[in-house]
Short mmCIF file of C-alpha atoms in Angstrom, two decimals:
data_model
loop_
_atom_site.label_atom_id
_atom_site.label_comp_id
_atom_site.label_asym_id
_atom_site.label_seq_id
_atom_site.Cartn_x
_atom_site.Cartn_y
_atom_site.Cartn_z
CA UNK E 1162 0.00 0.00 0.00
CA UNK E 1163 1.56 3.67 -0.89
CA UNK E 1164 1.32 5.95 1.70
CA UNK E 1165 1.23 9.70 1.51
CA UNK E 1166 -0.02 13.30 3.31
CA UNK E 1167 0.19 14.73 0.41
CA UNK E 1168 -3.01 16.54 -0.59
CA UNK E 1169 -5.10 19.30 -0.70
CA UNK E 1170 -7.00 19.67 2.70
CA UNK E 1171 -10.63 21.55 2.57
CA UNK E 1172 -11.07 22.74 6.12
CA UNK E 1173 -14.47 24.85 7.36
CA UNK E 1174 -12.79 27.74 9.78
CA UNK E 1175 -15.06 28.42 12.62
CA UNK E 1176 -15.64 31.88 14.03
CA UNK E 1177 -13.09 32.69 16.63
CA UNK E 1178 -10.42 30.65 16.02
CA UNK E 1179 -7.58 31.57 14.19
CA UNK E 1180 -6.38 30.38 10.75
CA UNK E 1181 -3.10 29.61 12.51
CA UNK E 1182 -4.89 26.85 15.25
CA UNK E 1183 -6.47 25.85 11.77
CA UNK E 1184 -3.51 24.86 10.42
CA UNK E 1185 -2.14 23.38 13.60
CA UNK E 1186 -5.43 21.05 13.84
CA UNK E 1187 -4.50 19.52 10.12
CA UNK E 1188 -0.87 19.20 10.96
CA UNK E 1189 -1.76 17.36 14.03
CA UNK E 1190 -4.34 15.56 12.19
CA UNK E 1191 -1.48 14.32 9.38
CA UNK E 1192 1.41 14.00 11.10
CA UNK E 1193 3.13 16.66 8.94
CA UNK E 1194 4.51 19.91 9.82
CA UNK E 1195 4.58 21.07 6.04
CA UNK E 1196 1.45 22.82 5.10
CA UNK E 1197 0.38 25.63 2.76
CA UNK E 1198 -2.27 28.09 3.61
CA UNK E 1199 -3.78 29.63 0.25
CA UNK E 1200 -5.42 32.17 2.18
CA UNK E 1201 -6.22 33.13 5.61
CA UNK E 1202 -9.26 34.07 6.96
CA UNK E 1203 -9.83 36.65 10.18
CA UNK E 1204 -10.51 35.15 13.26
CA UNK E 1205 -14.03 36.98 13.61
CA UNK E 1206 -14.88 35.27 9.95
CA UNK E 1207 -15.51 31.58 9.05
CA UNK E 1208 -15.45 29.45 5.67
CA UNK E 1209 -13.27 27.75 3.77
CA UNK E 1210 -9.97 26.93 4.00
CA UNK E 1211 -7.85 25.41 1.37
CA UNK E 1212 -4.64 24.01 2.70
CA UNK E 1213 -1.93 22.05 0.66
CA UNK E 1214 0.20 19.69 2.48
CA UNK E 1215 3.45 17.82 2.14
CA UNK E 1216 5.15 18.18 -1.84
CA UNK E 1217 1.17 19.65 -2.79
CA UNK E 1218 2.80 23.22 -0.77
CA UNK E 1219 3.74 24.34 -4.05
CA UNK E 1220 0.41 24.62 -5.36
CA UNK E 1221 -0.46 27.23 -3.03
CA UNK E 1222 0.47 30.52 -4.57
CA UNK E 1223 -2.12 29.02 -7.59
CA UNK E 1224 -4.76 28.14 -5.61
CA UNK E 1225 -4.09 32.02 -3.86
CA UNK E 1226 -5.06 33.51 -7.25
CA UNK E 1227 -8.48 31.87 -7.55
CA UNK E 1228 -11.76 33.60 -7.57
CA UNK E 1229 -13.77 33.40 -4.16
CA UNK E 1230 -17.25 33.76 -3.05
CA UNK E 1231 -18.22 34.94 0.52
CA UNK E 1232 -21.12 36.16 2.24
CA UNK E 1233 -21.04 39.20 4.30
CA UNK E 1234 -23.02 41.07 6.89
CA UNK E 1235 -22.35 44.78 6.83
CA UNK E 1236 -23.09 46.67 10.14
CA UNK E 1237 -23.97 50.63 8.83
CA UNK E 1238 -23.64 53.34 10.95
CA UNK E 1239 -19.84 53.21 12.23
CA UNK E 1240 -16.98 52.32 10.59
CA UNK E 1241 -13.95 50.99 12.78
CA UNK E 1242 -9.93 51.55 11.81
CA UNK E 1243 -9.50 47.68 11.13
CA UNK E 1244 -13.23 47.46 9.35
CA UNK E 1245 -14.18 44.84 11.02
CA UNK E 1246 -15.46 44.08 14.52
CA UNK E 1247 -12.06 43.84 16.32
CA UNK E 1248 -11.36 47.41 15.48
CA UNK E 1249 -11.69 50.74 17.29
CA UNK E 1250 -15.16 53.16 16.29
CA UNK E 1251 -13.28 55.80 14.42
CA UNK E 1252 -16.42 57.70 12.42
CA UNK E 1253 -20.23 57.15 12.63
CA UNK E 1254 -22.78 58.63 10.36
CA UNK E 1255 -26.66 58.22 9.73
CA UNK E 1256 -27.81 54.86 8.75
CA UNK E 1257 -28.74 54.43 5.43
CA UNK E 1258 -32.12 54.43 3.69
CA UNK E 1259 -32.94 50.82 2.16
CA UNK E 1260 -33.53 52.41 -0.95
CA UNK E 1261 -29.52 54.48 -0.74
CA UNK E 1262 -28.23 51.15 0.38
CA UNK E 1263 -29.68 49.09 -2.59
CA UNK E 1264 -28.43 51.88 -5.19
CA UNK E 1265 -25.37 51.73 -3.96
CA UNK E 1266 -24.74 47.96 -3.97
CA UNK E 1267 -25.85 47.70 -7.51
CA UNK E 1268 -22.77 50.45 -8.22
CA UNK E 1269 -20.41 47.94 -6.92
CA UNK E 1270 -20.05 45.24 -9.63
CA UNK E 1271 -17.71 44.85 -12.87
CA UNK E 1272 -14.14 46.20 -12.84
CA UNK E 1273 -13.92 48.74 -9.66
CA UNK E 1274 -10.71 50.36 -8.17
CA UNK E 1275 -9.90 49.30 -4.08
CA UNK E 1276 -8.15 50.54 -1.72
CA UNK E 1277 -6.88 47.80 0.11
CA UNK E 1278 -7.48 48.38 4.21
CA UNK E 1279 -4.59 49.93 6.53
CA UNK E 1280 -4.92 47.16 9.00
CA UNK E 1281 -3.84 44.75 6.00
CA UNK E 1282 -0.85 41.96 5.13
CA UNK E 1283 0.12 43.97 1.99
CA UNK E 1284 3.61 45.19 2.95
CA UNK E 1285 5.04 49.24 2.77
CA UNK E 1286 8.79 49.58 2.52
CA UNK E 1287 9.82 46.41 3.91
CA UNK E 1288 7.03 46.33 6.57
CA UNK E 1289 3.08 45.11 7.04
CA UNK E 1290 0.70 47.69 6.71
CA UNK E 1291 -1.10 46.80 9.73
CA UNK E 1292 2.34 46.58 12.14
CA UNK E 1293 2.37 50.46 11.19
CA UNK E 1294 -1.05 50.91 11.17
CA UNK E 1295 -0.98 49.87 15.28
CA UNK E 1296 2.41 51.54 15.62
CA UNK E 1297 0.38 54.74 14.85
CA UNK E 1298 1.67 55.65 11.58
CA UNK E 1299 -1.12 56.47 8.68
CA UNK E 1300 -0.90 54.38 6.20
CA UNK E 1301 -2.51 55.23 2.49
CA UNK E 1302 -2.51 52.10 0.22
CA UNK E 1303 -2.77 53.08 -3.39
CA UNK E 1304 -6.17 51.41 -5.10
CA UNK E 1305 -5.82 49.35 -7.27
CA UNK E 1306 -8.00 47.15 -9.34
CA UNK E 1307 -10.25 44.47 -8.45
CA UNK E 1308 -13.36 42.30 -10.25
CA UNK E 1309 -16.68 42.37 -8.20
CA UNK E 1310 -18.30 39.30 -10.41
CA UNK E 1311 -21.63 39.47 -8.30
CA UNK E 1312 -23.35 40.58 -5.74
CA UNK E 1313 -26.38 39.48 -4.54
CA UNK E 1314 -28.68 40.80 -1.31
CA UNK E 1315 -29.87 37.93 1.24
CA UNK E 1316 -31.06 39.06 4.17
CA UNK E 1317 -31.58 42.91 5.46
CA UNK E 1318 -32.12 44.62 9.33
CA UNK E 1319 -33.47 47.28 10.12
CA UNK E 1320 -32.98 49.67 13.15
CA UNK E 1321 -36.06 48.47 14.71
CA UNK E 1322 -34.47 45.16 14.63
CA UNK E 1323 -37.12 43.59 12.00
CA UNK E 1324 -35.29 41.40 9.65
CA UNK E 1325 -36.08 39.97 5.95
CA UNK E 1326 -34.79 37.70 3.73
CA UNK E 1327 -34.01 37.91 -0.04
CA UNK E 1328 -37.47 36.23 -0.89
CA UNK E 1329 -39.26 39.23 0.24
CA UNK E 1330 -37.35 41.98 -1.27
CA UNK E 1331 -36.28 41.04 -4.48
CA UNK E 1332 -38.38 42.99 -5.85
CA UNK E 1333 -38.98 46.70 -4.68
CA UNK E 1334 -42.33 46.43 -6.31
CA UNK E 1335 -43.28 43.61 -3.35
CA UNK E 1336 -42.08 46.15 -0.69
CA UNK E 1337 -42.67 49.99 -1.42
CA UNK E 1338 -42.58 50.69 2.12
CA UNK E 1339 -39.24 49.62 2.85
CA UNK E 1340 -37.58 52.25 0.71
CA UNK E 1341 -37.71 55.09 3.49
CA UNK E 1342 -36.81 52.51 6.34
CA UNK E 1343 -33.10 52.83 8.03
CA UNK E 1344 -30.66 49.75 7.69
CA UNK E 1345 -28.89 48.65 10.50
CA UNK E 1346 -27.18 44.89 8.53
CA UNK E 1347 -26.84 43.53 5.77
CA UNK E 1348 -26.23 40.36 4.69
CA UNK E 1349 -24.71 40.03 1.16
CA UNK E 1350 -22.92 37.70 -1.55
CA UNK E 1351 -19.95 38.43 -3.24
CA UNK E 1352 -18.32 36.98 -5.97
CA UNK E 1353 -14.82 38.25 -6.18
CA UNK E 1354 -11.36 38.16 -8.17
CA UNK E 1355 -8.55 37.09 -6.05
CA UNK E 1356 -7.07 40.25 -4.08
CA UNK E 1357 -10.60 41.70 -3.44
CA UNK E 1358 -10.87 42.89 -0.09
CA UNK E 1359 -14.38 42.62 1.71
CA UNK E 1360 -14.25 44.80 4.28
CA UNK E 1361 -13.03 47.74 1.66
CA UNK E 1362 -16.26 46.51 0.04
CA UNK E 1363 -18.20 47.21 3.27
CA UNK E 1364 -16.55 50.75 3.94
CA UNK E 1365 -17.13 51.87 0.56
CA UNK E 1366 -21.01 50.94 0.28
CA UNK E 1367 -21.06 52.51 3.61
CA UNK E 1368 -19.59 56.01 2.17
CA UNK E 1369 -21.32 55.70 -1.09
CA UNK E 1370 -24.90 55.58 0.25
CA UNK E 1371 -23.43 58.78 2.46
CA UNK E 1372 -22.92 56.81 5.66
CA UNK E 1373 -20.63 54.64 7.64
CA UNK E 1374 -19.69 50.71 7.70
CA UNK E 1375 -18.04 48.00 8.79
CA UNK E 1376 -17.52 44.21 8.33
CA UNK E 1377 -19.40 42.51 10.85
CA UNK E 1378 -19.11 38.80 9.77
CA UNK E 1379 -17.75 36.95 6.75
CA UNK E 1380 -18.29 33.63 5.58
CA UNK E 1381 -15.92 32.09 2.40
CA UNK E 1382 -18.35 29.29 0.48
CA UNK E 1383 -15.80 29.03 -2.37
CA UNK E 1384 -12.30 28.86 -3.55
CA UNK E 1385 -12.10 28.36 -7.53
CA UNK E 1386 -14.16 25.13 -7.78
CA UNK E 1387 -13.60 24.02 -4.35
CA UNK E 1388 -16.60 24.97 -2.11
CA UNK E 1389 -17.19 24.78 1.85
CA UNK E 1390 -20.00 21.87 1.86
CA UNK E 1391 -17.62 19.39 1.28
CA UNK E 1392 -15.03 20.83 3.73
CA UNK E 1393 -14.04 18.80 7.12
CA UNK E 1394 -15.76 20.36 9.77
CA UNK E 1395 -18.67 21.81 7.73
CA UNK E 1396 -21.31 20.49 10.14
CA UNK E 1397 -19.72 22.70 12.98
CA UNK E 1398 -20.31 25.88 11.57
CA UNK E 1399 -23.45 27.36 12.54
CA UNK E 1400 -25.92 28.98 10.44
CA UNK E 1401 -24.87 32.49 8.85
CA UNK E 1402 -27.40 34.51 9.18
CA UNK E 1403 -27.66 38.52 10.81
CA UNK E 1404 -28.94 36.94 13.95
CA UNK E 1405 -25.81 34.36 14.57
CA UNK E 1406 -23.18 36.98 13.57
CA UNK E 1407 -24.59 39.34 16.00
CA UNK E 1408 -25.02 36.96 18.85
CA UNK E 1409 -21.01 35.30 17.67
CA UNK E 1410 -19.27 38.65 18.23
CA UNK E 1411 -20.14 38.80 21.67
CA UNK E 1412 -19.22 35.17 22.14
CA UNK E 1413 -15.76 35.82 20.41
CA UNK E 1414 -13.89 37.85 23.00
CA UNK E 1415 -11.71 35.33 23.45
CA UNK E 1416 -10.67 32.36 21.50
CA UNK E 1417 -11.23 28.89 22.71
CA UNK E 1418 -8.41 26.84 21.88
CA UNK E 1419 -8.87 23.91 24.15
CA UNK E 1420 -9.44 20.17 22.67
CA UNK E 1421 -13.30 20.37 22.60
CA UNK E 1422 -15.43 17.46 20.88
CA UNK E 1423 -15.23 19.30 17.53
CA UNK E 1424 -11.53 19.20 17.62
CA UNK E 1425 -11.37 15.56 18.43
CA UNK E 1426 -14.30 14.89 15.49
CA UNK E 1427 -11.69 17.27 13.30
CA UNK E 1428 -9.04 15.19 13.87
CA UNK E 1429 -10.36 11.87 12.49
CA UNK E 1430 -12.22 13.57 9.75
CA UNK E 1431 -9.58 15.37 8.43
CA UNK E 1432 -7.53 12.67 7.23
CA UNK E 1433 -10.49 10.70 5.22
CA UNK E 1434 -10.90 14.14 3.83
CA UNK E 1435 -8.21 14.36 2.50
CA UNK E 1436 -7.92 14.92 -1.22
CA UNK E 1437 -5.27 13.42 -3.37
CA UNK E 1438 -4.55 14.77 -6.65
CA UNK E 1439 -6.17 13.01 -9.13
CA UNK E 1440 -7.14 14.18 -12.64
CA UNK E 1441 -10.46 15.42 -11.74
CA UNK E 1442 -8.67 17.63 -8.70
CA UNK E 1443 -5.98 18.51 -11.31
CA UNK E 1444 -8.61 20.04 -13.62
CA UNK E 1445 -10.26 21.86 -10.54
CA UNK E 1446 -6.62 23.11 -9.86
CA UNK E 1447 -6.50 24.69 -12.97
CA UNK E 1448 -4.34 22.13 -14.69
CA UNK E 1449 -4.44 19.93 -17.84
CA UNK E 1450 -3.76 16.18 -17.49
CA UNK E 1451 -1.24 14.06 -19.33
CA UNK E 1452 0.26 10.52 -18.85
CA UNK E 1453 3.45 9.82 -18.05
CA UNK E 1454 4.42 6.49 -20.04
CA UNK E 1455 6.06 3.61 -17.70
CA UNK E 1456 8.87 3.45 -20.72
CA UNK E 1457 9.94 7.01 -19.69
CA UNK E 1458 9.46 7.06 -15.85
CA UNK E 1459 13.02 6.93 -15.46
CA UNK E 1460 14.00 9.45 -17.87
CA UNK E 1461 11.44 11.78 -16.07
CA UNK E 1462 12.31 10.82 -12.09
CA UNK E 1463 15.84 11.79 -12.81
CA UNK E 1464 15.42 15.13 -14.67
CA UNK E 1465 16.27 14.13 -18.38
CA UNK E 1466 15.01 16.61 -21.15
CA UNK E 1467 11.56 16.57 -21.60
CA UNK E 1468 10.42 15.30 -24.63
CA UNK E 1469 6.62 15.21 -25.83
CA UNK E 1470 6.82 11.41 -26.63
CA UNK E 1471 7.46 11.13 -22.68
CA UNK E 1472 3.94 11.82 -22.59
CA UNK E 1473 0.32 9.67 -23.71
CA UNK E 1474 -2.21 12.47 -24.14
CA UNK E 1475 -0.46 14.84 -26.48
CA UNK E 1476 -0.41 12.31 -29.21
CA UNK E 1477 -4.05 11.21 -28.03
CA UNK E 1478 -5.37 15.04 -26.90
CA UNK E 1479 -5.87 17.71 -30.17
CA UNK E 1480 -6.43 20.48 -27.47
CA UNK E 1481 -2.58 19.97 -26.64
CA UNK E 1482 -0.97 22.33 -28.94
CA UNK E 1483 2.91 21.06 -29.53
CA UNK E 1484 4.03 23.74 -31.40
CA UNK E 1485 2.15 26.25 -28.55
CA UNK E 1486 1.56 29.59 -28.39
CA UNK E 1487 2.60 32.81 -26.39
CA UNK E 1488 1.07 31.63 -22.98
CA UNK E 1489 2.41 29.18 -20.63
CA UNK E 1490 0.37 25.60 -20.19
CA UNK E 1491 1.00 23.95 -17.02
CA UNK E 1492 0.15 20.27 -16.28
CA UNK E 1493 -0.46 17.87 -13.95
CA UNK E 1494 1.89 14.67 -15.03
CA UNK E 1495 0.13 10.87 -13.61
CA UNK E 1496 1.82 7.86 -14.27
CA UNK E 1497 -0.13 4.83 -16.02
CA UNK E 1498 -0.96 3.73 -12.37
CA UNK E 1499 -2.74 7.31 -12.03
CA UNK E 1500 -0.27 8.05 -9.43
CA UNK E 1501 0.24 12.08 -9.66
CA UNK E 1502 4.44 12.56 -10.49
CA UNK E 1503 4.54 16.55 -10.38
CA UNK E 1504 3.86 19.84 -12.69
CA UNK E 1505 5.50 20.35 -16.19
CA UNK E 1506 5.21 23.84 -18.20
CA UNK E 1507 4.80 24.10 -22.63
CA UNK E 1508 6.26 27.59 -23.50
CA UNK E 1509 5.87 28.03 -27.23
CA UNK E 1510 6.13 24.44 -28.08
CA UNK E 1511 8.64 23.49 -25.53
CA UNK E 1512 8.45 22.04 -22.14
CA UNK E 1513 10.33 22.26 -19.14
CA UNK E 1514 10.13 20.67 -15.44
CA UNK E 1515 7.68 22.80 -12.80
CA UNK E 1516 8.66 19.89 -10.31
CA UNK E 1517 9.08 16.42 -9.59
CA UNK E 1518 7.09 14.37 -6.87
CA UNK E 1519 9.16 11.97 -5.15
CA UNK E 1520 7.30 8.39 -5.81
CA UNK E 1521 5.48 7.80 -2.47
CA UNK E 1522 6.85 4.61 0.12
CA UNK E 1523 5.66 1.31 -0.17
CA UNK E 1524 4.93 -0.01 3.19
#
């Protein structure tokens, strides 16, 4: 039998814990200590984590660059330093009407320019914006470009604490009265280009629609293709909804880190969970597919030239170009056992090693 931790790990992130414990609960769980977050998540928010373990690490800077969905819940009527609920109240303004608030979402969509938040990992001369953000220092990050591929409204609040979901407001025509009405949340889903910040989202509705906001609660439901209902630990999360984010923050003052019943559950369902790459994982990756003939393993285990005859599918596959074009292909190399053996690259008709996977143990 071959033996391996190497995999891609889908792991649901509960509120109040931090994506470091995460990480520590799957290397725990596989005996590994080499993991690869392609992501992070706040510890206020929840969702879906996609981690890469053992030689899979290298895949995480691709996996980084995918296209996410989340749903948020936008508190109006402050906005905090950090926009989000662990910051400090630095400006408050009116609450919007539900009628400002809806115009105003609809203007965020398509290509928009962001300006990522101070309290952020993007780094300024060497240093983290948000170590100089808490050192006191102001720090202006340039905008820059983003893609907002949807946005959808689920559930509204309003100040008088009466909340509705998307089935009663789609339509305005359903609910005239609610145009005048003050919002207090919002719950929303975005579907975003990699880089997108959410709580920039949230500030800027809340100045657009001449108020105030921050992020209350965030939930991720997708990475590329992967998506959180078939991530370990999925049953744990409860409910996202205005009502649960509202009654979580007060919960969240402190992180529970102890080894409750959900860690012990995490710990046996993480490795069953655990995804090895395959073809069909491969093509969720981003990749294409090609076989590695047994004739050649040797050549390609011990770094000879490539050569296209290596390789089944590109005689076999007319979407494989050989004599390429400008872009660079990458794919996912599986020998005739449809054991995965690493990445190789086609430049204009010529390819060249990514990396190599060591074959796994026999035990």
């Amino acid at each position: 039998m071959k033996t391996s931790n190497s995999g891609i790990v889908l792991l649901a992130k509960r509120p109040g814990r931090t994506s470091f414990s995460s990480l520590f609960t799957i290397k725990k769980a596989l005996h590994t200590k080499k993991v690869g977050h392609t992501g992070t998540l706040d510890s206020f928010a929840s969702g879906l984590l996609v981690v890469c373990t053992g030689s899979l690490t290298r895949l995480s800077s691709r996996i980084t660059a995918f296209d996410k969905s989340y749903e948020a819940v936008i508190c109006f009527g402050k906005e905090t330093d950090t926009l989000d609920p662990c910051g400090e109240v630095v400006r408050t303004a009116e609450l919007p009407t539900f009628s400002q608030f809806k115009k105003s979402l609809e203007k965020f969509s398509g290509k928009i320019m962001q300006a990522p938040p101070a309290f952020s990992a993007i780094h300024v001369n060497g240093h983290r914006a948000s170590e100089l953000a808490r050192s006191g220092n102001v720090v202006q990050l340039p905008k820059r470009p983003v893609f907002v591929y949807k946005t959808e409204l689920k559930e509204i609040q309003f100040d008088d604490g009466t909340a509705f979901s998307s089935e009663v407001f789609a339509d305005s025509a359903d609910c005239p009265d609610f145009a005048g009405r003050k919002v207090l949340y919002a719950r929303v889903m975005f579907e975003v280009s990699s880089g997108t910040y959410i709580r920039s989202l949230a500030r800027d509705i809340g100045i657009d629609c001449s108020s105030a906001a921050f992020l209350a609660g965030l939930l991720r439901t997708t990475v590329g293709k992967f998506q959180l209902k078939d991530a370990a630990g999925y049953s744990f999360l409860p409910d996202f909804s205005i009502k649960n984010v509202v009654e979580s923050l007060e919960i969240q003052k402190s992180e529970n880190s102890g080894n409750d019943e959900a860690d012990r559950i995490l710990l046996e369902e993480i490795p069953a969970k655990l995804n090895f790459m395959t073809p069909e994982l491969a093509e969720d990756c981003g990749f294409f597919s090609v076989v590695l003939l047994k004739k050649y393993e040797f050549q390609f285990f011990n770094g000879r030239p490539l050569n296209f005859k290596f390789f089944k599918n590109f005689t076999e596959n007319p979407d494989f170009s050989v004599s390429g074009g400008e872009k660079e292909v990458q794919f996912a190399v599986f020998s005739e056992e449809n054991v995965f053996c690493g990445i190789i690259n086609m430049n204009k008709g010529r390819l060249y090693y990514g990396y190599v996977v060591p074959k796994a143990v026999e035990v």
